[in-house]
XYZ file of C-alpha atoms in Angstrom:
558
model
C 1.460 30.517 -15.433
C -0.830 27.671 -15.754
C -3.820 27.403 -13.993
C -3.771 23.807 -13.270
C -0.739 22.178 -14.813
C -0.803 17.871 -14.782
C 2.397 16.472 -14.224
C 3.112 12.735 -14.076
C 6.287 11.636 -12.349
C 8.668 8.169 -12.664
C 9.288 6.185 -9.672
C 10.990 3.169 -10.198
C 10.961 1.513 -6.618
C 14.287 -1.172 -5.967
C 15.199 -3.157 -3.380
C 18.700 -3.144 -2.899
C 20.509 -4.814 -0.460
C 23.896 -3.833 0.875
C 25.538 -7.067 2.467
C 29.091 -7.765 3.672
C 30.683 -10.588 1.666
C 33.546 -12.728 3.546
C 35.647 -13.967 1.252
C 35.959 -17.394 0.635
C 37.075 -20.078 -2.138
C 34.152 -21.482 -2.681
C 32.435 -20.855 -6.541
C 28.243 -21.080 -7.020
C 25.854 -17.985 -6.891
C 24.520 -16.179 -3.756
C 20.283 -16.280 -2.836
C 20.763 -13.128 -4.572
C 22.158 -14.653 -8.117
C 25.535 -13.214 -7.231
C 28.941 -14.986 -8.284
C 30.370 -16.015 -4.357
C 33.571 -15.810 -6.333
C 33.446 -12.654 -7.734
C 32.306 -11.563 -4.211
C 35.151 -12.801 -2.904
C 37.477 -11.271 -5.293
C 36.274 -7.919 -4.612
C 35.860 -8.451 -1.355
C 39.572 -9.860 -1.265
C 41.884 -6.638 -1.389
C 39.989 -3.176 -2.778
C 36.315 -3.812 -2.306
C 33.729 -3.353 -4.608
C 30.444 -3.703 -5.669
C 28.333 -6.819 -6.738
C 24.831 -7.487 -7.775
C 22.005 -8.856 -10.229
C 19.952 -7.079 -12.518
C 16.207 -7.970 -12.926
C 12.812 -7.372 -14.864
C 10.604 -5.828 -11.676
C 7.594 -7.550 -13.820
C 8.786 -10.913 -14.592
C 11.905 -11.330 -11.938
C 13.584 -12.183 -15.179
C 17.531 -11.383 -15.335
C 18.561 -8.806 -17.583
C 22.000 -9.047 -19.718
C 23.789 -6.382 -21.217
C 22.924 -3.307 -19.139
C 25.488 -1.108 -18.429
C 26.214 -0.340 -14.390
C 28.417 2.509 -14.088
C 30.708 4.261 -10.940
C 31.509 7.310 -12.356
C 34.215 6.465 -14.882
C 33.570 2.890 -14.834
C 31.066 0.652 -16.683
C 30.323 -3.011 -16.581
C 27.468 -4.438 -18.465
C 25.688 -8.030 -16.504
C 26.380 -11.097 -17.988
C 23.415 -14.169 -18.809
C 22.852 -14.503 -15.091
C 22.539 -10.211 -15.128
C 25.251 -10.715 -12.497
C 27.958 -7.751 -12.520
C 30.728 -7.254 -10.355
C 32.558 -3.591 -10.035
C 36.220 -3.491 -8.628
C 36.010 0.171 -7.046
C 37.998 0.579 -4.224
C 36.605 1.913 -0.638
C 34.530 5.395 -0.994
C 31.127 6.521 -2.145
C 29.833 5.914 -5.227
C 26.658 7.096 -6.838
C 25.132 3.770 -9.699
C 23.851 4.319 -12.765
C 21.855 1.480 -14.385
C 20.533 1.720 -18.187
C 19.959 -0.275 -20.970
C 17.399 -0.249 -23.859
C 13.967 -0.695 -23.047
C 14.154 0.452 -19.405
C 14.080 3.586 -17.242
C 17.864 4.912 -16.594
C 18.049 3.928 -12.657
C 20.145 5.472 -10.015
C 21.547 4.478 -6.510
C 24.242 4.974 -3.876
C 26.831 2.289 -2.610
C 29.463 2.797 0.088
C 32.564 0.288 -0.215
C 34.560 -0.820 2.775
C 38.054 -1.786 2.419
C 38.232 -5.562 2.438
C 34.322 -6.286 1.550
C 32.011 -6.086 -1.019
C 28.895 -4.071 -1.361
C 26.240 -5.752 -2.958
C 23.356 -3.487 -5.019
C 21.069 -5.735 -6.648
C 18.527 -3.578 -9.200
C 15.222 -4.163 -10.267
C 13.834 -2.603 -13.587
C 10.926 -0.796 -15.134
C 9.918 -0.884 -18.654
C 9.755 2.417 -20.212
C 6.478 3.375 -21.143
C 4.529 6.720 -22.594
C 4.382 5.881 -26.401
C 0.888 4.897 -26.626
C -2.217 7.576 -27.708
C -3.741 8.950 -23.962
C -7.608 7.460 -24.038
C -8.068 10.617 -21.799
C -7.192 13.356 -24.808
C -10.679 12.375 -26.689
C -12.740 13.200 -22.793
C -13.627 16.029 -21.255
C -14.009 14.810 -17.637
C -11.518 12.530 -15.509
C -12.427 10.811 -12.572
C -9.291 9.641 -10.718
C -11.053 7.460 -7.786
C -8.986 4.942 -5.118
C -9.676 3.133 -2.073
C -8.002 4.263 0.759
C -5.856 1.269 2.453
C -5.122 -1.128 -0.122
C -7.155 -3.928 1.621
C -9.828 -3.997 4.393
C -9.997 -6.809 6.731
C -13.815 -8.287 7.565
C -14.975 -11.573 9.656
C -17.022 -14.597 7.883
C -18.444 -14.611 11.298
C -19.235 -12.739 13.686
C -21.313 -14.700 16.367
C -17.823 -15.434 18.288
C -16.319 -11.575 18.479
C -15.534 -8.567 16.806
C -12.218 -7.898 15.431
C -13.599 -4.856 13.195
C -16.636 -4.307 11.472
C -17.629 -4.127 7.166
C -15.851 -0.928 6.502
C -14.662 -0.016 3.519
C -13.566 3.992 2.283
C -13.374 5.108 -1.454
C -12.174 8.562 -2.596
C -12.773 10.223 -6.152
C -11.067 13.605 -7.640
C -13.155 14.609 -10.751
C -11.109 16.866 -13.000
C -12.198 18.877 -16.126
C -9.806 18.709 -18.271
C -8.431 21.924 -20.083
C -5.074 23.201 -21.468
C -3.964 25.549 -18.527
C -7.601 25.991 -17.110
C -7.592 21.893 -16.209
C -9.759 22.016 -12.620
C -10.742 20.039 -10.068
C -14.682 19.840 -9.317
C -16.451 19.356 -6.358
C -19.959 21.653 -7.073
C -22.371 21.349 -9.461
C -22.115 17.500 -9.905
C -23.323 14.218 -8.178
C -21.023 11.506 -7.890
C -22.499 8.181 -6.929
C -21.135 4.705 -6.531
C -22.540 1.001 -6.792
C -20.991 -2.423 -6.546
C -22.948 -4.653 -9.001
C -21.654 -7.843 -7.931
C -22.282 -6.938 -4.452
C -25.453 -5.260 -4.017
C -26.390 -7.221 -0.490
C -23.705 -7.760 1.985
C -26.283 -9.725 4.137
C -26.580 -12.590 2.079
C -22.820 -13.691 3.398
C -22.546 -11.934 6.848
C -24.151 -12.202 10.233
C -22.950 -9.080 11.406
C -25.929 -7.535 11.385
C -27.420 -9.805 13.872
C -25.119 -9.221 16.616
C -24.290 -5.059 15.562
C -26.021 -4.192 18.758
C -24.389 -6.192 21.482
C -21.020 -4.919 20.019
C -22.627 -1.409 19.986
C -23.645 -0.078 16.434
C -27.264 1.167 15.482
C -26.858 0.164 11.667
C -29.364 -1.566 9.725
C -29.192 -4.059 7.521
C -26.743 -3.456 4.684
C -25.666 -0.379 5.963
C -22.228 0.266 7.409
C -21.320 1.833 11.277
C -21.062 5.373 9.887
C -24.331 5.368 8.012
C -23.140 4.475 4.481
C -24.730 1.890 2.301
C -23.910 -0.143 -0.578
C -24.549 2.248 -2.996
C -25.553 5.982 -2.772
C -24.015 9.642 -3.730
C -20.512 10.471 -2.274
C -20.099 13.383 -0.345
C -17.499 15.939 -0.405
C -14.271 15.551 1.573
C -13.332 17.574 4.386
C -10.532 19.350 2.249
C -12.964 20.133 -0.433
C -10.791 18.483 -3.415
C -12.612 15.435 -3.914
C -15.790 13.133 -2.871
C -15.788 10.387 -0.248
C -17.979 7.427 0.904
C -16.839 6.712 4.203
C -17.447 2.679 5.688
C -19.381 1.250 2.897
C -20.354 -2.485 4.655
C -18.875 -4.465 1.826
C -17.974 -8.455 2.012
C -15.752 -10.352 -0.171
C -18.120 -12.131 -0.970
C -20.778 -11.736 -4.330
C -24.168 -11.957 -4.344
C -23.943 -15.380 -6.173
C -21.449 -16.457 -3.524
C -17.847 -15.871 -5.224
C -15.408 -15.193 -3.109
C -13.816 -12.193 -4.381
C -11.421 -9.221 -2.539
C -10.946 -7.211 -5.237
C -14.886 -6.241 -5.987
C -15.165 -3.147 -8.251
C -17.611 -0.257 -7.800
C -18.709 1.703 -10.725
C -18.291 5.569 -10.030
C -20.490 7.825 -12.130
C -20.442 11.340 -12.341
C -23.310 13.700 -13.635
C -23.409 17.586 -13.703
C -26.913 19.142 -12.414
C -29.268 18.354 -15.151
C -28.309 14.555 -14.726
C -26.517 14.160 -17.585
C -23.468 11.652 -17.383
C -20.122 13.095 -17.347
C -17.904 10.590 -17.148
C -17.543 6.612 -15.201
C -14.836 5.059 -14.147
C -14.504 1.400 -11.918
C -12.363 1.142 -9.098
C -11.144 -1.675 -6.815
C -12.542 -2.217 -2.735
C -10.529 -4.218 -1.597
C -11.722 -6.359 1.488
C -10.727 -9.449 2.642
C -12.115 -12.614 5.541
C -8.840 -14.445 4.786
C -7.433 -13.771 8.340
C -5.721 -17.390 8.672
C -6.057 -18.064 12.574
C -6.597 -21.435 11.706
C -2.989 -21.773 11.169
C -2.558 -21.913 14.686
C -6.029 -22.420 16.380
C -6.895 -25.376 14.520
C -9.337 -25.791 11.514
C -11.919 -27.482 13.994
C -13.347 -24.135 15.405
C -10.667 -21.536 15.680
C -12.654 -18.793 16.812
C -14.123 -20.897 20.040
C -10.042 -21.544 20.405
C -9.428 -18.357 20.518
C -12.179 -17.300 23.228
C -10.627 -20.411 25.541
C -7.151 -19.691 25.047
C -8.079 -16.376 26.060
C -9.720 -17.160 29.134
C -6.667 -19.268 29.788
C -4.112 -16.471 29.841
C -6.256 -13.252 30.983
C -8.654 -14.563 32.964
C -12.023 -13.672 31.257
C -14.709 -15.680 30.822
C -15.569 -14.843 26.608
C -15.873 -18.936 26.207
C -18.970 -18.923 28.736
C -20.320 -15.831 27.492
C -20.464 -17.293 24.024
C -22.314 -20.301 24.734
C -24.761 -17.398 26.667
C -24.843 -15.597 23.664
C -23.563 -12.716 25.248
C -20.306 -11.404 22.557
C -18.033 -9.019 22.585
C -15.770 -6.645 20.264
C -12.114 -6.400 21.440
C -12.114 -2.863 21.475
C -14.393 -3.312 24.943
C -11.027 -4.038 26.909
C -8.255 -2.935 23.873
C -7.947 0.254 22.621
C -8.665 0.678 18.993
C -7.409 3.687 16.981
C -9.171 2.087 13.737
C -12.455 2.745 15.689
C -11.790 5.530 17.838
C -12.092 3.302 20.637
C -10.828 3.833 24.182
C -10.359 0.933 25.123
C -9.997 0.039 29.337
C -7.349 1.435 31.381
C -4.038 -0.434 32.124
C -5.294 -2.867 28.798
C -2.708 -2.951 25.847
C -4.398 -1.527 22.578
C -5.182 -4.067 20.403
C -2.685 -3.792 17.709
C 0.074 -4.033 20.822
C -2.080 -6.744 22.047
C -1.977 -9.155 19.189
C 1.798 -8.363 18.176
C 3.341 -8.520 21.414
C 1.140 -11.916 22.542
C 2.096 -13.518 19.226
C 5.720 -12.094 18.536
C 7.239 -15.581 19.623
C 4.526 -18.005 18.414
C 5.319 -17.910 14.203
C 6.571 -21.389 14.435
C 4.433 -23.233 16.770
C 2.500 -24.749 13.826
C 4.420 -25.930 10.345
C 1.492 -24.196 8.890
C 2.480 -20.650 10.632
C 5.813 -21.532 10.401
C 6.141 -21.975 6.605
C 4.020 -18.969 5.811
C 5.286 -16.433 3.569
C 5.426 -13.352 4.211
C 4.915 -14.595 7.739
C 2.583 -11.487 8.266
C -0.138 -13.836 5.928
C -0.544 -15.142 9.005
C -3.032 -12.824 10.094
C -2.914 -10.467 7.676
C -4.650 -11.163 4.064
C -2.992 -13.685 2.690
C -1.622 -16.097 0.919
C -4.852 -16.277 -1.570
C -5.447 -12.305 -0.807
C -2.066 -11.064 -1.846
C -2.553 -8.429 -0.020
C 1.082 -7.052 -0.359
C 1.005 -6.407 -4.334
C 2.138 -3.058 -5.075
C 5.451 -1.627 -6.966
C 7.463 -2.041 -3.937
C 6.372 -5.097 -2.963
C 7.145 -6.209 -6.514
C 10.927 -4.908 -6.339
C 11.323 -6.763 -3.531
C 10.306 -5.178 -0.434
C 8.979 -6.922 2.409
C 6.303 -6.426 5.289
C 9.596 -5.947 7.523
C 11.446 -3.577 5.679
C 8.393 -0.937 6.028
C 7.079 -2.147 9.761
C 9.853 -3.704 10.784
C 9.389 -7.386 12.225
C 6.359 -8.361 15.079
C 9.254 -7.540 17.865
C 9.795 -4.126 16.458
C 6.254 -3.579 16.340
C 5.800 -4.012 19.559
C 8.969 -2.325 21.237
C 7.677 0.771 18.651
C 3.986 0.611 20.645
C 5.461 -0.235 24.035
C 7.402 2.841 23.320
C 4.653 5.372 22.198
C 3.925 4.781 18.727
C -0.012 4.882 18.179
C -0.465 2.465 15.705
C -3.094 3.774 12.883
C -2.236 7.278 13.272
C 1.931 6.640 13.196
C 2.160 4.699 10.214
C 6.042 4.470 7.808
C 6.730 7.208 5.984
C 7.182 7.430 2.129
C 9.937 10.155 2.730
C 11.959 8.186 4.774
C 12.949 5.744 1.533
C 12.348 8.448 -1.102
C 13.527 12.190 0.156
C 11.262 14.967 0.641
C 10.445 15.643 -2.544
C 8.168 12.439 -2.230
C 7.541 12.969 0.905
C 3.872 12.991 3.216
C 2.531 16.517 3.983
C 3.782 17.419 7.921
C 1.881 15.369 10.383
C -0.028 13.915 7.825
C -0.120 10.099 6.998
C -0.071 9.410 3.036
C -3.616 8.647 2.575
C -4.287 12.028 3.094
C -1.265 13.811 1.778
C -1.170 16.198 -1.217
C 0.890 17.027 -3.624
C 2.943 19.824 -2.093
C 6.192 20.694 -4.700
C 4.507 20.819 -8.249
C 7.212 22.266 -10.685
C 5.159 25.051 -11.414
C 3.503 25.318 -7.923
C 0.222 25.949 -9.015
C -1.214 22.524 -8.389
C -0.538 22.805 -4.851
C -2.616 21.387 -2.665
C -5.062 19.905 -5.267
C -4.247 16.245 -6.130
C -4.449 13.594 -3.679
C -0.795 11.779 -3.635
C -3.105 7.997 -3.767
C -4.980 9.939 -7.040
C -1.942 9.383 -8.872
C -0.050 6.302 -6.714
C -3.024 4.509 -5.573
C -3.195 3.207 -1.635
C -0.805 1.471 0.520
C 0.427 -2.268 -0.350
C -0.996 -1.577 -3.919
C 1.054 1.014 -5.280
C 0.895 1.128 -9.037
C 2.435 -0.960 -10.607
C 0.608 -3.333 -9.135
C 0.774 -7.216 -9.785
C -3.291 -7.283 -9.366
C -4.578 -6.553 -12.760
C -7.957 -5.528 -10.711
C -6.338 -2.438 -9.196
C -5.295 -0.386 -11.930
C -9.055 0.532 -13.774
C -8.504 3.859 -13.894
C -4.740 4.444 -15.427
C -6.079 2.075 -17.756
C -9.042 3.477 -19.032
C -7.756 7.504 -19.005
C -4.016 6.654 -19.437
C -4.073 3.596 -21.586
C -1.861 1.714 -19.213
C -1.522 0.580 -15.535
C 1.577 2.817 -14.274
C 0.758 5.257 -12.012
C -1.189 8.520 -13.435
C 2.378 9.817 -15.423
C 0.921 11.541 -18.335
C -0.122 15.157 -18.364
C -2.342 14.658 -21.352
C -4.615 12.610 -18.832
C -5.874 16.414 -17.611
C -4.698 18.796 -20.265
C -4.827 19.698 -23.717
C -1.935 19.708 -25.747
C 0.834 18.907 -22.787
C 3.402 16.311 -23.054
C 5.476 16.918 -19.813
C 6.104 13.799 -17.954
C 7.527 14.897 -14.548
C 5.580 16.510 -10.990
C 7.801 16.617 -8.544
C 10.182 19.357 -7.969
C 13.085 18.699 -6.304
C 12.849 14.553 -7.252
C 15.959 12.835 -6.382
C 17.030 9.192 -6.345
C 17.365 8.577 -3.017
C 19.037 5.843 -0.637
C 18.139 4.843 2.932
C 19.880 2.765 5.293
C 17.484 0.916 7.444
C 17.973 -1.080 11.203
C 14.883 -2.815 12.723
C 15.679 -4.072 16.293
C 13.892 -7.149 15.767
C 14.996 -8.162 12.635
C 17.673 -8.110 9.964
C 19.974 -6.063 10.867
C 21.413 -5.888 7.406
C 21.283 -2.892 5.567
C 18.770 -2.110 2.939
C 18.406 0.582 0.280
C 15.611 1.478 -1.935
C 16.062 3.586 -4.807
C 13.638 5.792 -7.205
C 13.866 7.040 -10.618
C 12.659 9.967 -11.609
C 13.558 10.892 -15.578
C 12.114 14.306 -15.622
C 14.049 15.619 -12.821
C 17.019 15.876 -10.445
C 19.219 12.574 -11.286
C 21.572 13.745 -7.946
C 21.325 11.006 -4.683
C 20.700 11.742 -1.420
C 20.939 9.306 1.983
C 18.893 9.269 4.964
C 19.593 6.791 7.826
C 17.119 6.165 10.053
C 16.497 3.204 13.055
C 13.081 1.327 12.844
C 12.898 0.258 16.275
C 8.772 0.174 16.326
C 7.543 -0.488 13.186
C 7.823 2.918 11.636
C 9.771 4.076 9.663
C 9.583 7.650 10.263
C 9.471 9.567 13.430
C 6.414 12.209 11.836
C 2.810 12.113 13.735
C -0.049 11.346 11.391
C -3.259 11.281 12.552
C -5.816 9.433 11.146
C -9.792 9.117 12.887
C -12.185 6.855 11.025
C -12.513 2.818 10.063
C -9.686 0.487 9.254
């Protein structure tokens, strides 16, 4: 049995959706790049299945790959348009084609209507030499959201404070003795673009009316800029927990995607190993969309006033401010909020649910979450699924389901959606445990157990590797030569080739329903090429903005 066996898995994420097709006479392509005719035609007497074939990096259609339904195969024309005349039943797609990961999804046929499974693919990948075989330390090191939002001012109100979280595994690599360190070695961190947070932030001039003892350049929990991490509650790793950083550079650049240099050193203080790695934080919160470019934050205080009654505008031009976790509950900041007050995040949803299109500039916004969310020169949302298509919505469901979900007991922060739900236990989050702090549980030899951190390998929310931000994957590509997610076993161990974690992987389909939005189906599909090619379905009803009914809890910054 080996100690600490490395496995790297395949996940090909795919947006599929399956639509009902009317038939009709008219010819052209679908929004989806789907003959209308050959819709129609299959949709005419028996059924069957319809869709485009695509390059998940470049959107680009692919020709010639094969689709089959059991016994029968169609390869995609120019367009990579297909169409499959299977009568009504079940059917279980297989997509392949030179170049590209074998892909696999379900379909269900109705008599009289055609399903349509549109596919996007991944490149395969895993001839190049692993940088990591010539090193005798790895540090695999990740921040812990994806993106952290932050204020260019704060003299208005506080939304949330600088807070930013990075984690780093440090593994000795071995042939079946490969461990993970947390003892006898420092691991420090430094941003040396952004070494004074002050320079482009007042926050620290109004941190003690909203309630924080931090000094300058030094975050709400004590961190600072740079400093030694310290080891994580579950012992596997090392943390630095609300680092105060801005988007902003010393020199004044505005940049989200600042990179910290992580260097490890054993007891005598010799170097290890280094490795950079992404913080994403962003200011690019876009209420100027609908309160005006003039001063949107004194908007929002009046507008306020207007609706609940408070008096923030007057106690602004007192200098008196406050942080909307005074009246709103805030699970981001462990704050309690006042009785009989909506918690923020229901706050802001519900209020704004039916406001999108009150300005052209909200209303043309896409994804409309860019509204508030960062944004359209952020891109926050730039991760593998994001690239095969997945939206915002198909994750939270739309701002009505997000606020139904609250009104109905969700806790947003510590309920969040659920990997599992799309892609079957085997990829699963540990039990009441959101995926930030989820482990690998189902190794195929079971001794790695509880050791790797699943965001080690996948990297955070909204910036799952792939990603499309060539400034999140620093680590695959200095240890795995590449910027897919951590695959290759050589990356830990001596001598091993494997290419497959998970136990148990499946390609799996899900059936989604959001009550305030599409109520089209959707499926997503994985592939995994070192294990289990077999399907499974799960169905479930996003009503609130989670997909998942599991409890996670989650107690720190944003």
């Amino acid at each position: 049995m080996r100690k600490f066996r490395f496995y790297g898995w395949v996940l090909t994420a795919l947006m599929v959706s399956a639509l009902a097709a009317c038939g009709g006479g008219a010819s052209g392509t679908s929004g989806s790049g789907v003959s209308t005719g050959a819709a129609a035609k299959a949709a005419s007497g028996s059924g069957g299945i319809t869709g485009r074939v695509i390059d998940i990096a470049t959107g680009a259609p692919l020709s010639g790959v094969s689709i089959s339904a059991g016994s029968s195969t169609v390869k995609t024309d120019s367009n990579g348009v297909y169409t499959l005349n299977e009568p009504a039943g079940s059917y279980t797609l297989q997509a392949s084609t030179s170049g590209y990961l074998n892909t696999w999804q379900m379909a269900s046929v109705t008599s009289g209507s055609a399903a349509t499974v549109n596919w996007s693919l991944t490149k395969k990948y895993g001839n190049q030499a692993i940088p990591a075989a010539k090193m005798n330390y790895v540090v695999l090191a990740w921040n812990d959201l994806g993106m952290h939002c932050d204020q260019d001012d704060y003299s208005y109100f506080m939304i949330l404070p600088p807070y930013n979280t990075l984690h780093a595994q440090v593994i000795q690599r071995g042939g079946e003795g490969a461990s993970v360190v947390t003892s006898g070695i420092t691991v420090s961190y430094v941003f040396p673009k952004k070494t004074n947070t002050a320079l482009h932030t007042n926050f620290w001039q109004y941190a003690a009316q909203y309630g924080f003892n931090a000094p300058v350049n030094t975050g709400i929990s004590g961190t600072k800029l740079a400093g030694d991490m310290t080891v994580d509650s579950n012992k596997l790793g090392f943390v630095a927990t609300g680092i105060p950083l801005s988007p902003y550079d010393d020199d004044g650049t505005w940049d989200p995607y600042g990179t910290a240099t992580i260097t490890v050193k054993d007891s005598s203080g010799n170097v290890l190993q280094t490795a950079n790695v992404v913080a994403p934080v962003s200011t690019e919160l876009m209420c100027s969309n609908c309160h005006g470019t003039a001063n949107p934050m004194l908007d929002i205080l009046q507008k306020h006033d207007k609706d609940s009654g408070t008096t923030l505008a007057n106690d602004y031009a007192s200098k008196i401010v406050h942080a909307c976790s005074e009246c709103h509950s805030d699970n981001a900041l462990g704050a309690a909020g006042k009785p009989g007050v909506e918690s923020l995040s229901l706050a802001m949803h519900n209020f704004h649910k039916d406001k999108m299109t009150y300005t052209a500039a909200a209303a043309t916004m896409t994804p409309s979450c860019y509204n508030c969310h960062p944004g359209p020169k952020t891109q926050c949302l730039r991760g593998q699924m994001s690239r095969a298509g997945k939206s915002c919505q198909d994750c939270h469901g739309d701002m009505s389901a997000m606020t139904s979900g609250m009104q109905g007991g969700r806790q947003p922060w510590l309920q969040e959606p659920q990997c599992g739900t799309c892609h079957g236990s085997a990829h699963a989050e540990n039990a009441n445990t959101l995926y930030r702090n989820s482990v690998l549980r189902n190794s195929i030899e079971g001794d790695m157990n509880g050791k790797i951190y699943c965001e080690a390998c996948h990297n955070s929310t909204h910036a799952e590797f792939t990603s499309a931000n060539p400034a999140d994957p620093t680590i695959p590509n200095k240890f795995q030569g590449d910027d897919y997610w951590i695959w290759s076993c050589t990356v830990c161990h001596n001598n091993e080739n494997g290419s497959s974690m998970h136990a148990g992987g499946t390609s799996g389909s899900t059936t989604i329903s959001s009550s305030g939005g599409d109520s089209s189906s959707t499926s997503t599909t994985t592939s995994n090429t070192g294990g289990d090619s077999s399907s499974t379905s799960t169905t479930t009803s996003n009503t609130g903005g989670d997909s998942g009914s599991t409890t996670n809890y989650y107690t720190g910054g944003d």
